[in-house]
mmCIF file of C-alpha atoms in Angstrom:
data_model
loop_
_atom_site.group_PDB
_atom_site.id
_atom_site.type_symbol
_atom_site.label_atom_id
_atom_site.label_comp_id
_atom_site.label_asym_id
_atom_site.label_seq_id
_atom_site.Cartn_x
_atom_site.Cartn_y
_atom_site.Cartn_z
ATOM 1 C CA MET A 1 88.261 133.520 30.285
ATOM 2 C CA PRO A 2 91.420 132.719 32.163
ATOM 3 C CA HIS A 3 91.912 134.898 35.358
ATOM 4 C CA ALA A 4 94.395 137.792 34.604
ATOM 5 C CA VAL A 5 96.055 137.116 38.005
ATOM 6 C CA ALA A 6 96.957 133.597 38.808
ATOM 7 C CA THR A 7 96.357 132.685 42.382
ATOM 8 C CA ALA A 8 96.791 129.859 44.769
ATOM 9 C CA GLU A 9 94.790 129.329 47.954
ATOM 10 C CA VAL A 10 95.311 126.848 50.695
ATOM 11 C CA ILE A 11 91.814 125.975 51.799
ATOM 12 C CA THR A 12 92.658 123.396 54.620
ATOM 13 C CA PRO A 13 93.818 124.669 57.811
ATOM 14 C CA ARG A 14 97.385 124.499 59.272
ATOM 15 C CA GLY A 15 98.387 121.495 61.425
ATOM 16 C CA ARG A 16 98.141 117.709 61.337
ATOM 17 C CA GLY A 17 96.241 116.129 58.685
ATOM 18 C CA ALA A 18 96.091 113.515 55.974
ATOM 19 C CA VAL A 19 95.571 115.692 53.020
ATOM 20 C CA ALA A 20 95.932 119.462 52.251
ATOM 21 C CA THR A 21 94.093 121.075 49.266
ATOM 22 C CA LEU A 22 95.276 124.099 47.265
ATOM 23 C CA VAL A 23 92.871 125.719 44.678
ATOM 24 C CA LEU A 24 94.440 127.391 41.721
ATOM 25 C CA THR A 25 92.906 129.851 39.556
ATOM 26 C CA GLY A 26 94.396 131.289 36.178
ATOM 27 C CA ASP A 27 95.942 129.757 33.125
ATOM 28 C CA ALA A 28 97.064 126.256 33.560
ATOM 29 C CA ASP A 29 99.848 126.848 31.054
ATOM 30 C CA LEU A 30 101.615 128.523 33.830
ATOM 31 C CA LEU A 31 102.230 125.318 35.670
ATOM 32 C CA ASP A 32 103.369 123.674 32.331
ATOM 33 C CA GLN A 33 105.928 126.576 31.604
ATOM 34 C CA ALA A 34 107.406 126.059 35.143
ATOM 35 C CA GLN A 35 107.519 122.186 34.698
ATOM 36 C CA LEU A 36 106.052 121.879 38.325
ATOM 37 C CA PHE A 37 103.844 118.834 37.727
ATOM 38 C CA ARG A 38 104.685 115.637 35.924
ATOM 39 C CA ALA A 39 101.585 113.457 35.418
ATOM 40 C CA ALA A 40 101.734 109.754 35.570
ATOM 41 C CA ASN A 41 99.752 109.718 32.255
ATOM 42 C CA GLY A 42 102.508 111.858 30.541
ATOM 43 C CA LEU A 43 100.187 114.793 29.400
ATOM 44 C CA SER A 44 100.710 118.484 30.421
ATOM 45 C CA VAL A 45 98.374 120.009 33.024
ATOM 46 C CA SER A 46 96.527 122.089 30.159
ATOM 47 C CA SER A 47 95.864 118.799 28.324
ATOM 48 C CA GLN A 48 94.336 117.009 31.258
ATOM 49 C CA SER A 49 90.645 116.418 30.936
ATOM 50 C CA LEU A 50 88.246 118.436 33.303
ATOM 51 C CA GLN A 51 87.038 116.644 36.419
ATOM 52 C CA ARG A 52 89.610 113.940 35.819
ATOM 53 C CA ILE A 53 91.834 113.036 38.833
ATOM 54 C CA THR A 54 95.523 112.777 37.827
ATOM 55 C CA PHE A 55 98.349 111.282 39.860
ATOM 56 C CA GLY A 56 101.859 112.711 39.484
ATOM 57 C CA ASP A 57 104.917 114.068 40.954
ATOM 58 C CA TRP A 58 105.689 117.740 41.948
ATOM 59 C CA GLY A 59 108.808 119.568 41.895
ATOM 60 C CA SER A 60 112.378 118.401 41.305
ATOM 61 C CA GLN A 61 114.124 115.859 43.457
ATOM 62 C CA PRO A 62 113.043 114.927 46.020
ATOM 63 C CA SER A 63 109.667 115.220 44.307
ATOM 64 C CA GLU A 64 106.318 115.245 46.028
ATOM 65 C CA GLN A 65 103.557 112.989 45.145
ATOM 66 C CA VAL A 66 100.181 114.786 44.568
ATOM 67 C CA VAL A 67 96.913 114.515 43.037
ATOM 68 C CA LEU A 68 95.696 117.083 40.706
ATOM 69 C CA CYS A 69 92.240 117.771 39.128
ATOM 70 C CA ARG A 70 91.183 120.307 36.543
ATOM 71 C CA THR A 71 87.601 121.517 37.841
ATOM 72 C CA ALA A 72 87.362 124.414 35.066
ATOM 73 C CA ASP A 73 89.231 125.774 32.275
ATOM 74 C CA ASP A 74 90.826 128.211 34.510
ATOM 75 C CA LYS A 75 90.660 126.541 37.865
ATOM 76 C CA LEU A 76 92.249 123.355 39.514
ATOM 77 C CA GLU A 77 92.862 121.477 42.731
ATOM 78 C CA ILE A 78 96.008 120.107 44.065
ATOM 79 C CA HIS A 79 95.777 117.477 46.770
ATOM 80 C CA CYS A 80 99.098 116.870 48.797
ATOM 81 C CA HIS A 81 100.278 115.354 51.932
ATOM 82 C CA GLY A 82 98.670 117.206 54.936
ATOM 83 C CA GLY A 83 101.782 118.157 56.765
ATOM 84 C CA ASP A 84 102.939 121.916 56.748
ATOM 85 C CA ALA A 85 106.140 121.272 55.060
ATOM 86 C CA ALA A 86 104.469 119.674 51.806
ATOM 87 C CA VAL A 87 102.267 122.868 51.754
ATOM 88 C CA ARG A 88 104.976 125.381 52.261
ATOM 89 C CA ARG A 89 107.075 123.814 49.480
ATOM 90 C CA ILE A 90 104.207 123.897 46.851
ATOM 91 C CA LEU A 91 103.326 127.439 47.789
ATOM 92 C CA ALA A 92 107.051 128.371 47.319
ATOM 93 C CA ASP A 93 107.176 126.815 44.025
ATOM 94 C CA LEU A 94 103.914 128.493 42.860
ATOM 95 C CA ARG A 95 105.126 131.992 43.954
ATOM 96 C CA GLN A 96 108.246 131.579 42.018
ATOM 97 C CA ALA A 97 106.206 130.511 39.117
ATOM 98 C CA GLY A 98 104.236 133.903 39.431
ATOM 99 C CA TYR A 99 101.221 132.800 41.515
ATOM 100 C CA THR A 100 99.761 135.205 44.196
ATOM 101 C CA THR A 101 99.436 132.812 47.153
ATOM 102 C CA PHE A 102 97.053 132.773 50.061
ATOM 103 C CA ASP A 103 96.488 130.344 53.005
ATOM 104 C CA TRP A 104 92.877 129.946 54.585
ATOM 105 C CA GLU A 105 93.535 132.644 57.234
ATOM 106 C CA ASN A 106 94.745 135.277 54.752
ATOM 107 C CA LYS A 107 91.596 134.716 52.483
ATOM 108 C CA THR A 108 89.535 134.949 55.402
ATOM 109 C CA SER A 109 90.760 138.140 56.765
ATOM 110 C CA LEU A 110 90.587 139.740 53.385
ATOM 111 C CA ALA A 111 86.897 138.914 53.121
ATOM 112 C CA ALA A 112 85.420 139.180 56.520
ATOM 113 C CA SER A 113 85.558 140.995 59.764
ATOM 114 C CA SER A 114 87.213 139.846 62.887
ATOM 115 C CA PHE A 115 83.835 138.498 64.270
ATOM 116 C CA ALA A 116 83.628 136.323 60.994
ATOM 117 C CA GLU A 117 87.351 135.385 61.276
ATOM 118 C CA GLU A 118 87.009 134.268 64.845
ATOM 119 C CA CYS A 119 84.102 131.913 63.898
ATOM 120 C CA ALA A 120 85.924 130.488 60.999
ATOM 121 C CA ALA A 121 89.120 129.870 63.048
ATOM 122 C CA ALA A 122 87.345 128.306 65.864
ATOM 123 C CA ILE A 123 85.782 125.813 63.411
ATOM 124 C CA ALA A 124 89.078 125.176 61.661
ATOM 125 C CA ASN A 125 91.214 124.861 64.946
ATOM 126 C CA ALA A 126 88.672 122.894 66.895
ATOM 127 C CA SER A 127 90.451 119.541 67.847
ATOM 128 C CA THR A 128 87.395 117.227 68.496
ATOM 129 C CA LEU A 129 83.949 116.762 66.815
ATOM 130 C CA ARG A 130 82.277 118.093 70.063
ATOM 131 C CA THR A 131 84.055 121.449 70.202
ATOM 132 C CA ALA A 132 83.653 121.777 66.350
ATOM 133 C CA ALA A 133 79.948 121.098 66.617
ATOM 134 C CA ILE A 134 79.687 124.083 69.190
ATOM 135 C CA ALA A 135 81.785 126.413 67.111
ATOM 136 C CA LEU A 136 79.651 125.665 63.976
ATOM 137 C CA ASP A 137 76.446 126.489 66.047
ATOM 138 C CA GLN A 138 78.091 130.036 66.555
ATOM 139 C CA GLN A 139 78.868 130.514 63.077
ATOM 140 C CA ASN A 140 75.216 129.666 62.035
ATOM 141 C CA SER A 141 74.097 133.033 63.330
ATOM 142 C CA VAL A 142 73.537 131.860 66.853
ATOM 143 C CA LEU A 143 76.329 134.004 68.435
ATOM 144 C CA ARG A 144 75.654 137.059 66.056
ATOM 145 C CA ALA A 145 71.913 137.190 66.981
ATOM 146 C CA ALA A 146 72.922 137.078 70.932
ATOM 147 C CA TYR A 147 75.409 139.851 70.413
ATOM 148 C CA GLU A 148 72.835 141.940 68.388
ATOM 149 C CA GLN A 149 70.500 141.619 71.366
ATOM 150 C CA LEU A 150 73.137 143.407 73.496
ATOM 151 C CA GLN A 151 72.543 146.778 71.656
ATOM 152 C CA ILE A 152 70.375 149.220 73.763
ATOM 153 C CA THR A 153 68.520 152.087 72.219
ATOM 154 C CA ASP A 154 66.672 153.328 75.166
ATOM 155 C CA TRP A 155 68.879 153.275 78.215
ATOM 156 C CA ASN A 156 66.723 152.764 81.289
ATOM 157 C CA ALA A 157 66.598 150.303 84.198
ATOM 158 C CA ALA A 158 64.626 147.613 82.392
ATOM 159 C CA THR A 159 66.857 147.554 79.268
ATOM 160 C CA ARG A 160 70.069 147.447 81.478
ATOM 161 C CA ALA A 161 68.460 144.459 83.443
ATOM 162 C CA ALA A 162 67.782 142.580 80.182
ATOM 163 C CA ALA A 163 71.403 143.261 79.056
ATOM 164 C CA THR A 164 72.858 142.194 82.169
ATOM 165 C CA ALA A 165 70.876 138.915 81.981
ATOM 166 C CA GLN A 166 72.171 138.400 78.458
ATOM 167 C CA LEU A 167 75.587 139.102 79.206
ATOM 168 C CA ASP A 168 75.612 136.880 82.198
ATOM 169 C CA ALA A 169 74.240 134.168 79.987
ATOM 170 C CA LEU A 170 77.105 134.650 77.339
ATOM 171 C CA LEU A 171 79.815 134.850 80.005
ATOM 172 C CA ARG A 172 78.693 131.724 81.816
ATOM 173 C CA TRP A 173 80.133 129.840 78.676
ATOM 174 C CA ALA A 174 83.433 131.892 78.455
ATOM 175 C CA ASP A 175 85.622 128.953 79.738
ATOM 176 C CA ILE A 176 84.189 126.611 77.220
ATOM 177 C CA GLY A 177 84.661 129.243 74.595
ATOM 178 C CA ARG A 178 88.272 129.721 75.331
ATOM 179 C CA HIS A 179 88.836 125.917 75.111
ATOM 180 C CA LEU A 180 87.116 125.243 71.837
ATOM 181 C CA THR A 181 90.509 125.748 70.130
ATOM 182 C CA ARG A 182 93.099 124.906 72.759
ATOM 183 C CA PRO A 183 92.900 122.001 75.392
ATOM 184 C CA TRP A 184 92.204 122.356 78.973
ATOM 185 C CA SER A 185 95.310 122.128 80.996
ATOM 186 C CA VAL A 186 95.417 119.212 83.878
ATOM 187 C CA VAL A 187 98.508 118.992 85.965
ATOM 188 C CA LEU A 188 99.429 116.207 88.178
ATOM 189 C CA ALA A 189 101.675 116.869 91.321
ATOM 190 C CA GLY A 190 102.749 114.839 94.220
ATOM 191 C CA GLN A 191 105.903 113.466 95.836
ATOM 192 C CA PRO A 192 108.205 111.291 93.808
ATOM 193 C CA ASN A 193 107.401 108.002 92.854
ATOM 194 C CA VAL A 194 103.486 108.076 93.743
ATOM 195 C CA GLY A 195 102.745 107.047 90.096
ATOM 196 C CA LYS A 196 101.918 110.233 88.333
ATOM 197 C CA SER A 197 103.716 109.180 85.060
ATOM 198 C CA SER A 198 101.921 105.776 85.184
ATOM 199 C CA LEU A 199 98.428 107.565 85.795
ATOM 200 C CA ILE A 200 99.105 109.949 82.787
ATOM 201 C CA ASN A 201 100.032 106.844 80.657
ATOM 202 C CA ALA A 202 96.822 105.219 81.621
ATOM 203 C CA LEU A 203 94.694 108.305 80.928
ATOM 204 C CA VAL A 204 95.940 108.971 77.491
ATOM 205 C CA GLY A 205 96.326 105.314 76.608
ATOM 206 C CA PHE A 206 99.980 105.215 75.697
ATOM 207 C CA SER A 207 103.345 105.285 77.298
ATOM 208 C CA ARG A 208 104.258 109.187 76.846
ATOM 209 C CA ALA A 209 105.941 109.626 80.344
ATOM 210 C CA VAL A 210 108.875 107.618 81.304
ATOM 211 C CA VAL A 211 108.270 105.542 84.578
ATOM 212 C CA HIS A 212 111.242 104.654 86.705
ATOM 213 C CA ASP A 213 111.423 103.839 90.468
ATOM 214 C CA ARG A 214 114.342 106.257 91.104
ATOM 215 C CA PRO A 215 113.190 109.387 92.903
ATOM 216 C CA GLY A 216 113.300 112.386 90.752
ATOM 217 C CA THR A 217 113.047 110.666 87.298
ATOM 218 C CA THR A 218 110.793 113.376 86.056
ATOM 219 C CA ARG A 219 112.832 116.662 86.103
ATOM 220 C CA ASP A 220 110.916 118.654 83.306
ATOM 221 C CA VAL A 221 107.243 118.962 82.475
ATOM 222 C CA VAL A 222 106.083 116.228 80.392
ATOM 223 C CA THR A 223 102.670 116.620 78.431
ATOM 224 C CA ALA A 224 100.326 114.555 76.361
ATOM 225 C CA GLU A 225 97.064 115.593 74.868
ATOM 226 C CA THR A 226 93.908 113.420 74.623
ATOM 227 C CA ALA A 227 90.169 113.767 74.468
ATOM 228 C CA LEU A 228 87.975 112.755 77.383
ATOM 229 C CA GLU A 229 84.209 112.599 76.569
ATOM 230 C CA GLY A 230 84.778 114.709 73.393
ATOM 231 C CA TRP A 231 86.700 117.642 75.228
ATOM 232 C CA PRO A 232 90.489 118.240 74.431
ATOM 233 C CA ILE A 233 92.641 117.836 77.413
ATOM 234 C CA GLN A 234 96.364 118.136 78.038
ATOM 235 C CA PHE A 235 97.858 116.376 80.977
ATOM 236 C CA ALA A 236 101.090 117.463 82.327
ATOM 237 C CA ASP A 237 103.369 115.334 84.416
ATOM 238 C CA THR A 238 105.770 117.096 86.718
ATOM 239 C CA ALA A 239 108.671 116.504 88.903
ATOM 240 C CA GLY A 240 107.958 114.876 92.223
ATOM 241 C CA ILE A 241 107.842 117.363 95.037
ATOM 242 C CA ARG A 242 110.308 116.929 97.906
ATOM 243 C CA ALA A 243 112.503 119.168 100.148
ATOM 244 C CA ALA A 244 115.797 117.046 99.710
ATOM 245 C CA ALA A 245 116.677 117.932 95.958
ATOM 246 C CA GLU A 246 119.682 118.408 93.995
ATOM 247 C CA ARG A 247 120.002 121.648 92.196
ATOM 248 C CA ILE A 248 118.582 120.544 88.773
ATOM 249 C CA GLU A 249 115.808 118.515 90.361
ATOM 250 C CA ALA A 250 114.821 121.606 92.655
ATOM 251 C CA ALA A 251 114.526 123.748 89.387
ATOM 252 C CA GLY A 252 112.186 121.165 88.101
ATOM 253 C CA ILE A 253 110.193 121.270 91.235
ATOM 254 C CA GLU A 254 109.868 124.941 90.999
ATOM 255 C CA LEU A 255 108.736 124.528 87.458
ATOM 256 C CA ALA A 256 106.090 121.914 88.699
ATOM 257 C CA GLN A 257 104.684 124.232 91.306
ATOM 258 C CA THR A 258 104.285 127.107 88.716
ATOM 259 C CA LYS A 259 102.658 124.770 86.373
ATOM 260 C CA PHE A 260 100.346 123.186 89.049
ATOM 261 C CA ALA A 261 99.136 126.746 90.134
ATOM 262 C CA ALA A 262 98.221 127.677 86.494
ATOM 263 C CA ALA A 263 96.378 124.697 85.787
ATOM 264 C CA ASP A 264 92.736 124.504 84.689
ATOM 265 C CA CYS A 265 92.532 121.350 87.025
ATOM 266 C CA ARG A 266 94.828 120.164 89.484
ATOM 267 C CA ILE A 267 95.359 116.552 90.546
ATOM 268 C CA LEU A 268 97.158 115.752 93.800
ATOM 269 C CA VAL A 269 98.509 112.073 93.630
ATOM 270 C CA LEU A 270 99.345 110.324 97.126
ATOM 271 C CA ASP A 271 100.944 106.843 97.553
ATOM 272 C CA SER A 272 98.256 105.203 99.670
ATOM 273 C CA ALA A 273 100.802 102.211 100.140
ATOM 274 C CA ALA A 274 103.448 104.840 101.866
ATOM 275 C CA PRO A 275 102.562 106.222 105.464
ATOM 276 C CA PRO A 276 101.882 110.216 105.140
ATOM 277 C CA ASN A 277 104.535 112.625 105.765
ATOM 278 C CA ASP A 278 104.814 116.304 106.763
ATOM 279 C CA GLU A 279 105.516 117.198 102.936
ATOM 280 C CA THR A 280 102.232 115.328 101.609
ATOM 281 C CA ARG A 281 100.145 116.846 104.480
ATOM 282 C CA ALA A 282 101.455 120.178 103.362
ATOM 283 C CA LEU A 283 100.570 119.672 99.892
ATOM 284 C CA LEU A 284 97.069 118.809 100.884
ATOM 285 C CA ASP A 285 96.653 121.959 103.051
ATOM 286 C CA ALA A 286 98.261 124.020 100.157
ATOM 287 C CA TRP A 287 95.554 122.797 97.586
ATOM 288 C CA PRO A 288 92.473 122.262 98.893
ATOM 289 C CA ASP A 289 90.695 122.468 95.501
ATOM 290 C CA ALA A 290 92.624 119.604 93.879
ATOM 291 C CA ILE A 291 91.292 116.416 92.938
ATOM 292 C CA VAL A 292 93.108 114.060 95.493
ATOM 293 C CA VAL A 293 94.043 110.442 94.115
ATOM 294 C CA ALA A 294 95.083 107.859 96.348
ATOM 295 C CA ASN A 295 97.130 105.765 94.044
ATOM 296 C CA LYS A 296 98.506 102.099 94.379
ATOM 297 C CA CYS A 297 95.269 101.068 96.043
ATOM 298 C CA ASP A 298 95.902 97.407 95.296
ATOM 299 C CA LEU A 299 98.574 97.707 97.841
ATOM 300 C CA PRO A 300 97.812 97.564 101.689
ATOM 301 C CA ASN A 301 96.636 101.006 102.758
ATOM 302 C CA ALA A 302 99.343 102.844 104.966
ATOM 303 C CA TRP A 303 97.205 105.674 105.519
ATOM 304 C CA ASN A 304 94.378 104.026 107.490
ATOM 305 C CA ASP A 305 92.041 106.698 108.646
ATOM 306 C CA ALA A 306 94.192 109.634 107.704
ATOM 307 C CA LEU A 307 93.372 109.190 103.970
ATOM 308 C CA PRO A 308 91.123 112.177 102.832
ATOM 309 C CA THR A 309 87.452 110.952 102.459
ATOM 310 C CA ASP A 310 87.044 112.383 99.152
ATOM 311 C CA ALA A 311 90.118 110.710 97.460
ATOM 312 C CA LEU A 312 89.790 108.674 94.407
ATOM 313 C CA LEU A 313 91.357 105.203 94.834
ATOM 314 C CA THR A 314 93.386 104.234 91.689
ATOM 315 C CA SER A 315 95.971 101.396 90.727
ATOM 316 C CA VAL A 316 97.365 101.392 87.308
ATOM 317 C CA THR A 317 98.833 97.980 87.923
ATOM 318 C CA ALA A 318 95.412 96.488 88.574
ATOM 319 C CA SER A 319 93.544 98.983 86.182
ATOM 320 C CA GLN A 320 91.318 100.459 88.918
ATOM 321 C CA GLY A 321 89.768 103.660 89.258
ATOM 322 C CA ILE A 322 91.113 105.219 85.937
ATOM 323 C CA ASP A 323 87.790 105.615 84.414
ATOM 324 C CA GLN A 324 86.388 107.363 87.485
ATOM 325 C CA LEU A 325 89.457 109.713 87.597
ATOM 326 C CA ALA A 326 88.710 110.548 83.905
ATOM 327 C CA ARG A 327 85.169 111.359 84.639
ATOM 328 C CA ALA A 328 86.019 113.525 87.737
ATOM 329 C CA VAL A 329 88.352 115.456 85.553
ATOM 330 C CA VAL A 330 85.720 116.259 82.962
ATOM 331 C CA LYS A 331 83.213 117.058 85.718
ATOM 332 C CA ARG A 332 85.672 119.507 87.092
ATOM 333 C CA LEU A 333 86.420 121.267 84.042
ATOM 334 C CA ILE A 334 82.839 121.319 82.502
ATOM 335 C CA PRO A 335 80.443 121.219 85.417
ATOM 336 C CA ALA A 336 77.707 122.119 83.100
ATOM 337 C CA LEU A 337 77.060 121.834 79.319
ATOM 338 C CA PRO A 338 75.745 124.418 76.886
ATOM 339 C CA PRO A 339 72.543 123.189 75.237
ATOM 340 C CA ASP A 340 72.435 122.882 71.538
ATOM 341 C CA GLY A 341 71.980 126.421 69.947
ATOM 342 C CA THR A 342 73.483 128.232 73.036
ATOM 343 C CA ALA A 343 75.565 131.302 72.329
ATOM 344 C CA VAL A 344 79.020 130.692 73.271
ATOM 345 C CA PRO A 345 81.709 133.444 72.964
ATOM 346 C CA LEU A 346 84.455 132.252 70.583
ATOM 347 C CA SER A 347 87.628 134.100 71.540
ATOM 348 C CA GLN A 348 89.455 136.077 74.234
ATOM 349 C CA ARG A 349 88.847 139.150 72.502
ATOM 350 C CA GLN A 350 84.907 138.853 72.699
ATOM 351 C CA ILE A 351 85.091 137.659 76.391
ATOM 352 C CA ASP A 352 87.116 140.715 77.300
ATOM 353 C CA LEU A 353 84.581 142.948 75.489
ATOM 354 C CA LEU A 354 81.854 141.308 77.191
ATOM 355 C CA GLN A 355 83.378 141.848 80.542
ATOM 356 C CA ILE A 356 83.974 145.408 79.746
ATOM 357 C CA ALA A 357 80.365 145.832 78.804
ATOM 358 C CA ARG A 358 79.052 144.031 82.087
ATOM 359 C CA ALA A 359 81.338 146.528 84.064
ATOM 360 C CA ALA A 360 79.868 149.588 82.170
ATOM 361 C CA LEU A 361 76.359 148.473 83.099
ATOM 362 C CA VAL A 362 77.162 148.383 86.702
ATOM 363 C CA GLU A 363 78.763 151.851 86.401
ATOM 364 C CA ASP A 364 75.898 153.193 84.454
ATOM 365 C CA ASN A 365 78.376 154.007 81.743
ATOM 366 C CA ARG A 366 76.460 154.148 78.471
ATOM 367 C CA ASN A 367 79.146 155.311 76.174
ATOM 368 C CA GLU A 368 81.522 152.735 77.360
ATOM 369 C CA TYR A 369 78.849 149.939 76.991
ATOM 370 C CA ALA A 370 77.954 150.965 73.339
ATOM 371 C CA SER A 371 81.578 151.105 72.474
ATOM 372 C CA ALA A 372 82.080 147.531 73.789
ATOM 373 C CA THR A 373 79.181 145.898 72.257
ATOM 374 C CA GLU A 374 79.710 147.559 68.856
ATOM 375 C CA ALA A 375 83.157 146.443 68.977
ATOM 376 C CA ILE A 376 82.430 142.857 69.405
ATOM 377 C CA LEU A 377 80.790 142.690 65.990
ATOM 378 C CA ALA A 378 82.570 145.390 64.244
ATOM 379 C CA GLY A 379 85.947 143.895 65.031
ATOM 380 C CA SER A 380 87.881 146.599 66.531
ATOM 381 C CA VAL A 381 88.253 147.559 70.320
#
């Protein structure tokens, strides 16, 4: 029997991709009446054989090339270009033809709790195989089982100690959980023309930042995303920091300092071929936790013994030290790896509730603890 209500669901997540897939339920005659699909074989949609892949054009000029397949009498799939524009256009056409449309997030939110939504969203939005594998572990009951163990029926010192250990184990991986669906932020700072832009180009493998020998070339924050050892990372190239700067450049320097302070990992780049000055020394004193890079190491060292002992020596020109710098960034961001099957909180909501529960244990507040641990799985704060 055909579905009484014709629906169209996008089952691939938003974002870049080669192909997007929509699943339509209902009478195929609805598509024919709207004349939305013109098959290359000249047949109407309702006349296409089941399980036969059919190529054709979608919509009026300019048309969209799609592949259609009827998988049942009342169900078919449309495969189109993966960009958001193509999907939005097809959904708009289907709505006008009388279909009720959903994207994958709408469908998930109608069918599942916030916890299940968060698991599904983490898998869909993970940008590398490594982060997707961790997210998939959580959906396969690992995380739910860990959260269920937090429930306390007999409130005493022993059960509170066990819950504290469980919470600490979960919160240990909070930073990795936050970055399963968004990249770590790594910001490079230093004086003008120390080679920040060239280093980023070398790290990401293509020329994203403009390189020029004029001081103050970079006025805005230029970003580029890549993956190092399977972890998504966004590098940011900032304006060179110096005291003598025109008004526009000074604004760029202020923005650079703000981004540098907020970064997950900071890289302070020095020019080892130029003698140290007061501004460079001030940067080293202000950011003792930064990874220090002594760039242009292929040239004579002008720092002599003043160069920090932990500085990484790099040269983009001579292709030296780039791999070591990439490994140092990964080690700084991810000092330890969760073993396979480890519970990792998947969203800021979950992390916030875990922290509330941890504080409630310290304060011996049973009601607040129960409210927080129940909300993690129930999907409400």
